[in-house]
mmCIF file of C-alpha atoms in Angstrom:
data_model
loop_
_atom_site.group_PDB
_atom_site.id
_atom_site.type_symbol
_atom_site.label_atom_id
_atom_site.label_comp_id
_atom_site.label_asym_id
_atom_site.label_seq_id
_atom_site.Cartn_x
_atom_site.Cartn_y
_atom_site.Cartn_z
ATOM 1 C CA ALA A 282 0.000 0.000 0.000
ATOM 2 C CA GLN A 283 1.121 3.547 -0.658
ATOM 3 C CA LYS A 284 2.512 5.603 2.174
ATOM 4 C CA ILE A 285 3.761 9.141 2.675
ATOM 5 C CA THR A 286 6.257 9.899 5.422
ATOM 6 C CA GLN A 287 7.057 13.329 6.791
ATOM 7 C CA THR A 288 9.634 12.940 9.537
ATOM 8 C CA GLN A 289 9.818 16.560 10.701
ATOM 9 C CA PRO A 290 6.899 17.354 13.007
ATOM 10 C CA GLY A 291 8.142 20.937 13.428
ATOM 11 C CA MET A 292 10.626 23.285 11.795
ATOM 12 C CA PHE A 293 11.881 26.781 12.511
ATOM 13 C CA VAL A 294 13.383 29.100 9.914
ATOM 14 C CA GLN A 295 14.423 32.735 9.995
ATOM 15 C CA GLU A 296 12.737 35.196 7.722
ATOM 16 C CA LYS A 297 14.335 35.483 4.263
ATOM 17 C CA GLU A 298 16.134 32.156 4.591
ATOM 18 C CA ALA A 299 15.368 29.010 2.587
ATOM 19 C CA VAL A 300 13.901 25.909 4.199
ATOM 20 C CA THR A 301 13.477 22.324 3.045
ATOM 21 C CA LEU A 302 10.571 20.181 4.196
ATOM 22 C CA ASP A 303 11.137 16.455 3.787
ATOM 23 C CA CYS A 304 8.793 13.946 2.209
ATOM 24 C CA THR A 305 9.402 10.331 1.282
ATOM 25 C CA TYR A 306 6.899 8.042 -0.340
ATOM 26 C CA ASP A 307 6.487 4.365 -0.861
ATOM 27 C CA THR A 308 4.847 2.842 -3.903
ATOM 28 C CA SER A 309 5.617 0.204 -6.485
ATOM 29 C CA ASP A 310 3.341 1.851 -9.019
ATOM 30 C CA PRO A 311 5.242 3.635 -11.832
ATOM 31 C CA SER A 312 2.523 6.275 -12.323
ATOM 32 C CA TYR A 313 1.741 8.685 -9.537
ATOM 33 C CA GLY A 314 1.397 12.337 -8.727
ATOM 34 C CA LEU A 315 2.939 14.153 -5.782
ATOM 35 C CA PHE A 316 1.434 17.277 -4.242
ATOM 36 C CA TRP A 317 2.269 19.755 -1.520
ATOM 37 C CA TYR A 318 -0.399 21.654 0.393
ATOM 38 C CA LYS A 319 -0.204 24.460 2.940
ATOM 39 C CA GLN A 320 -2.674 24.604 5.798
ATOM 40 C CA PRO A 321 -2.667 27.890 7.759
ATOM 41 C CA SER A 322 -4.354 28.135 11.140
ATOM 42 C CA SER A 323 -7.616 29.054 9.374
ATOM 43 C CA GLY A 324 -7.814 25.428 8.224
ATOM 44 C CA GLU A 325 -8.157 25.598 4.469
ATOM 45 C CA MET A 326 -5.803 23.473 2.385
ATOM 46 C CA ILE A 327 -3.965 25.538 -0.205
ATOM 47 C CA PHE A 328 -2.437 23.735 -3.186
ATOM 48 C CA LEU A 329 1.206 24.722 -3.694
ATOM 49 C CA ILE A 330 2.916 22.497 -6.233
ATOM 50 C CA TYR A 331 2.591 19.297 -8.277
ATOM 51 C CA GLN A 332 5.138 16.783 -9.567
ATOM 52 C CA GLY A 333 4.283 13.880 -11.874
ATOM 53 C CA SER A 334 6.258 10.660 -11.683
ATOM 54 C CA TYR A 335 7.251 10.944 -15.356
ATOM 55 C CA ASP A 336 8.225 14.599 -15.219
ATOM 56 C CA GLN A 337 11.869 15.039 -16.142
ATOM 57 C CA GLN A 338 12.321 18.378 -14.437
ATOM 58 C CA ASN A 339 11.664 19.440 -10.871
ATOM 59 C CA ALA A 340 8.514 21.501 -10.484
ATOM 60 C CA THR A 341 8.717 25.157 -9.497
ATOM 61 C CA GLU A 342 5.998 27.650 -8.560
ATOM 62 C CA GLY A 343 7.270 31.045 -7.513
ATOM 63 C CA ARG A 344 9.154 30.635 -4.219
ATOM 64 C CA TYR A 345 8.258 26.943 -4.052
ATOM 65 C CA SER A 346 10.244 24.214 -5.712
ATOM 66 C CA LEU A 347 10.058 20.464 -5.427
ATOM 67 C CA ASN A 348 13.287 18.493 -5.150
ATOM 68 C CA PHE A 349 12.169 15.250 -6.784
ATOM 69 C CA GLN A 350 14.557 12.308 -6.419
ATOM 70 C CA LYS A 351 12.739 9.350 -7.921
ATOM 71 C CA ALA A 352 15.303 6.680 -7.102
ATOM 72 C CA ARG A 353 15.279 7.718 -3.449
ATOM 73 C CA LYS A 354 11.485 8.147 -3.491
ATOM 74 C CA SER A 355 11.701 11.599 -2.048
ATOM 75 C CA ALA A 356 9.821 14.789 -2.927
ATOM 76 C CA ASN A 357 11.090 17.539 -0.670
ATOM 77 C CA LEU A 358 9.551 21.008 -0.742
ATOM 78 C CA VAL A 359 11.945 23.947 -0.811
ATOM 79 C CA ILE A 360 10.655 27.375 0.169
ATOM 80 C CA SER A 361 13.021 30.189 -0.715
ATOM 81 C CA ALA A 362 13.140 33.580 0.982
ATOM 82 C CA SER A 363 10.778 32.590 3.804
ATOM 83 C CA GLN A 364 8.133 35.072 4.883
ATOM 84 C CA LEU A 365 6.185 35.342 8.120
ATOM 85 C CA GLY A 366 3.071 34.347 6.170
ATOM 86 C CA ASP A 367 4.671 31.000 5.377
ATOM 87 C CA SER A 368 4.103 29.877 8.960
ATOM 88 C CA ALA A 369 1.649 26.998 8.596
ATOM 89 C CA MET A 370 1.279 23.251 8.464
ATOM 90 C CA TYR A 371 2.597 21.667 5.268
ATOM 91 C CA PHE A 372 1.354 18.352 3.909
ATOM 92 C CA CYS A 373 2.857 16.111 1.271
ATOM 93 C CA ALA A 374 0.355 13.927 -0.597
ATOM 94 C CA MET A 375 0.271 11.362 -3.385
ATOM 95 C CA ILE A 376 -2.221 10.020 -5.923
ATOM 96 C CA LEU A 377 -1.750 6.612 -7.470
ATOM 97 C CA THR A 378 -2.910 5.237 -10.779
ATOM 98 C CA GLY A 379 -6.252 3.545 -10.367
ATOM 99 C CA GLY A 380 -6.498 4.761 -6.810
ATOM 100 C CA GLY A 381 -9.793 6.512 -7.394
ATOM 101 C CA ASN A 382 -7.957 9.796 -7.320
ATOM 102 C CA LYS A 383 -7.573 9.455 -3.581
ATOM 103 C CA LEU A 384 -4.984 11.717 -2.015
ATOM 104 C CA THR A 385 -2.872 9.915 0.558
ATOM 105 C CA PHE A 386 -1.466 12.439 3.016
ATOM 106 C CA GLY A 387 1.529 12.508 5.283
ATOM 107 C CA THR A 388 1.187 13.655 8.885
ATOM 108 C CA GLY A 389 2.475 17.131 8.084
ATOM 109 C CA THR A 390 5.266 19.484 9.163
ATOM 110 C CA GLN A 391 4.542 22.587 11.224
ATOM 111 C CA LEU A 392 6.715 25.441 9.934
ATOM 112 C CA LYS A 393 7.342 28.537 12.011
ATOM 113 C CA VAL A 394 9.044 31.522 10.395
ATOM 114 C CA GLU A 395 10.807 33.806 12.869
ATOM 115 C CA LEU A 396 12.073 37.376 12.593
ATOM 116 C CA ASP B 97 -14.811 34.498 -8.518
ATOM 117 C CA GLY B 98 -14.417 30.756 -8.938
ATOM 118 C CA GLY B 99 -13.971 28.538 -5.948
ATOM 119 C CA ILE B 100 -15.349 26.061 -3.474
ATOM 120 C CA THR B 101 -17.671 27.085 -0.684
ATOM 121 C CA GLN B 102 -18.559 25.103 2.400
ATOM 122 C CA SER B 103 -21.228 25.904 4.921
ATOM 123 C CA PRO B 104 -21.589 26.293 7.757
ATOM 124 C CA LYS B 105 -18.122 27.131 9.038
ATOM 125 C CA TYR B 106 -18.964 25.806 12.492
ATOM 126 C CA LEU B 107 -21.620 23.216 13.284
ATOM 127 C CA PHE B 108 -22.758 21.795 16.581
ATOM 128 C CA ARG B 109 -24.695 18.574 16.782
ATOM 129 C CA LYS B 110 -26.387 16.766 19.583
ATOM 130 C CA GLU B 111 -25.831 13.059 19.857
ATOM 131 C CA GLY B 112 -28.312 11.069 17.797
ATOM 132 C CA GLN B 113 -28.875 13.806 15.231
ATOM 133 C CA ASN B 114 -28.073 13.726 11.546
ATOM 134 C CA VAL B 115 -26.454 16.833 10.100
ATOM 135 C CA THR B 116 -25.685 17.831 6.509
ATOM 136 C CA LEU B 117 -22.594 19.737 5.436
ATOM 137 C CA SER B 118 -22.819 21.736 2.247
ATOM 138 C CA CYS B 119 -20.194 21.868 -0.504
ATOM 139 C CA GLU B 120 -20.602 23.877 -3.702
ATOM 140 C CA GLN B 121 -18.101 24.567 -6.496
ATOM 141 C CA ASN B 122 -18.305 26.843 -9.515
ATOM 142 C CA LEU B 123 -15.075 25.645 -11.109
ATOM 143 C CA ASN B 124 -16.869 23.286 -13.510
ATOM 144 C CA HIS B 125 -14.882 20.408 -12.021
ATOM 145 C CA ASP B 126 -16.022 16.868 -12.687
ATOM 146 C CA ALA B 127 -14.819 15.264 -9.471
ATOM 147 C CA MET B 128 -15.598 16.110 -5.852
ATOM 148 C CA TYR B 129 -14.372 14.689 -2.553
ATOM 149 C CA TRP B 130 -14.986 14.746 1.175
ATOM 150 C CA TYR B 131 -12.157 14.392 3.674
ATOM 151 C CA ARG B 132 -12.035 14.295 7.442
ATOM 152 C CA GLN B 133 -9.167 15.726 9.496
ATOM 153 C CA ASP B 134 -8.615 14.940 13.158
ATOM 154 C CA PRO B 135 -6.276 17.042 15.316
ATOM 155 C CA GLY B 136 -2.605 16.607 14.452
ATOM 156 C CA GLN B 137 -3.320 14.298 11.558
ATOM 157 C CA GLY B 138 -3.511 14.328 7.804
ATOM 158 C CA LEU B 139 -6.730 13.999 5.837
ATOM 159 C CA ARG B 140 -8.688 10.796 5.306
ATOM 160 C CA LEU B 141 -11.054 10.251 2.399
ATOM 161 C CA ILE B 142 -14.731 9.695 3.221
ATOM 162 C CA TYR B 143 -16.446 9.679 -0.192
ATOM 163 C CA TYR B 144 -15.705 10.839 -3.696
ATOM 164 C CA SER B 145 -17.671 11.370 -6.888
ATOM 165 C CA GLN B 146 -16.285 11.410 -10.404
ATOM 166 C CA ILE B 147 -19.565 12.189 -12.140
ATOM 167 C CA VAL B 148 -23.112 13.253 -11.377
ATOM 168 C CA ASN B 149 -25.308 10.560 -9.810
ATOM 169 C CA ASP B 150 -22.323 8.366 -9.012
ATOM 170 C CA PHE B 151 -20.070 8.196 -5.966
ATOM 171 C CA GLN B 152 -17.714 5.771 -4.243
ATOM 172 C CA LYS B 153 -16.760 5.062 -0.671
ATOM 173 C CA GLY B 154 -13.388 6.151 0.586
ATOM 174 C CA ASP B 155 -11.448 4.775 3.505
ATOM 175 C CA ILE B 156 -13.806 5.843 6.300
ATOM 176 C CA ALA B 157 -17.328 5.930 4.801
ATOM 177 C CA GLU B 158 -19.135 4.243 7.683
ATOM 178 C CA GLY B 159 -21.640 6.582 9.302
ATOM 179 C CA TYR B 160 -21.632 9.027 6.384
ATOM 180 C CA SER B 161 -23.754 9.443 3.259
ATOM 181 C CA VAL B 162 -23.515 11.669 0.185
ATOM 182 C CA SER B 163 -25.420 12.606 -2.954
ATOM 183 C CA ARG B 164 -24.365 14.124 -6.285
ATOM 184 C CA GLU B 165 -27.497 15.330 -8.027
ATOM 185 C CA LYS B 166 -25.791 18.326 -9.596
ATOM 186 C CA LYS B 167 -22.265 18.794 -10.863
ATOM 187 C CA GLU B 168 -21.772 21.793 -8.595
ATOM 188 C CA SER B 169 -22.942 20.249 -5.348
ATOM 189 C CA PHE B 170 -21.773 17.370 -3.153
ATOM 190 C CA PRO B 171 -23.430 17.462 0.302
ATOM 191 C CA LEU B 172 -22.237 15.201 3.102
ATOM 192 C CA THR B 173 -24.591 13.868 5.783
ATOM 193 C CA VAL B 174 -23.083 12.801 9.074
ATOM 194 C CA THR B 175 -25.505 10.277 10.507
ATOM 195 C CA SER B 176 -26.075 9.194 14.091
ATOM 196 C CA ALA B 177 -24.276 5.970 13.181
ATOM 197 C CA GLN B 178 -20.964 7.847 13.046
ATOM 198 C CA LYS B 179 -19.515 7.124 16.473
ATOM 199 C CA ASN B 180 -16.982 9.925 16.681
ATOM 200 C CA PRO B 181 -18.032 12.703 14.312
ATOM 201 C CA THR B 182 -16.227 15.614 15.970
ATOM 202 C CA ALA B 183 -13.656 16.669 13.370
ATOM 203 C CA PHE B 184 -12.771 19.169 10.662
ATOM 204 C CA TYR B 185 -14.400 18.329 7.321
ATOM 205 C CA LEU B 186 -12.922 19.449 4.034
ATOM 206 C CA CYS B 187 -14.506 19.292 0.620
ATOM 207 C CA ALA B 188 -12.396 19.296 -2.533
ATOM 208 C CA SER B 189 -12.818 19.178 -6.289
ATOM 209 C CA SER B 190 -10.598 18.399 -9.253
ATOM 210 C CA PRO B 191 -10.963 19.106 -12.968
ATOM 211 C CA ARG B 192 -11.189 15.418 -13.747
ATOM 212 C CA THR B 193 -9.835 12.083 -12.650
ATOM 213 C CA SER B 194 -7.217 10.916 -15.084
ATOM 214 C CA GLY B 195 -6.589 7.785 -13.120
ATOM 215 C CA TRP B 196 -2.827 8.152 -13.245
ATOM 216 C CA GLY B 197 -2.051 11.025 -10.929
ATOM 217 C CA GLY B 198 -1.751 13.678 -13.617
ATOM 218 C CA SER B 199 -1.862 17.424 -13.091
ATOM 219 C CA THR B 200 -5.595 17.523 -13.856
ATOM 220 C CA ASP B 201 -6.076 15.376 -10.781
ATOM 221 C CA THR B 202 -4.978 18.298 -8.604
ATOM 222 C CA GLN B 203 -7.541 18.762 -5.860
ATOM 223 C CA TYR B 204 -8.587 22.192 -4.659
ATOM 224 C CA PHE B 205 -10.130 22.550 -1.245
ATOM 225 C CA GLY B 206 -12.864 24.573 0.365
ATOM 226 C CA PRO B 207 -12.443 26.416 3.689
ATOM 227 C CA GLY B 208 -13.817 23.524 5.762
ATOM 228 C CA THR B 209 -16.542 22.922 8.335
ATOM 229 C CA ARG B 210 -15.705 22.253 11.958
ATOM 230 C CA LEU B 211 -18.232 19.850 13.449
ATOM 231 C CA THR B 212 -18.566 19.411 17.192
ATOM 232 C CA VAL B 213 -20.825 16.892 18.894
ATOM 233 C CA LEU B 214 -22.214 18.150 22.180
#
């Protein structure tokens, strides 16, 4: 069965610095999609970035980039130039082929950006 | 302004009552989903629908029911059979379900409903 692992329950970063949030996944399926979501204290889940298993290049969206290492089954999120508004919970998630489009989530990483 | 709306934001239920959570989207998305989030945890899938008048159970469907009579709407009923319904409920939609985890499978979420059983 597929599984997403986020080993960092909490992270601190200083404003304007870069931070990497770790995500590893486990699947034997060759086709899958990887997603990162941000959940502020308000509760809504905000889509940040997507990486397909067949994509040759790492995905980037503004200050967010995804460090995709397929052989290691890792999909780490890199946030550059952290801002106070980046303080939130971050979830890594995966969709598998034929999985009914179900998102399987990790347990999340709480990021706190400090002055 | 396109998006997903959920109502109410907060909902209180007495034990033994059924309650219905609303989810509406004007994104013209084919697929819709309901997830449950418990404190300190990720989301778990309750039900999903890929097309009008059709829906499938997710991982934790017991005690819940849904309908999909219109493309835009996917209400969730939490029945009295749900033993521990206090949680945060999130509705999502995606353009379509490719079946292989493509970019069009990206799910976009509503603001959520926080349900508390008194």
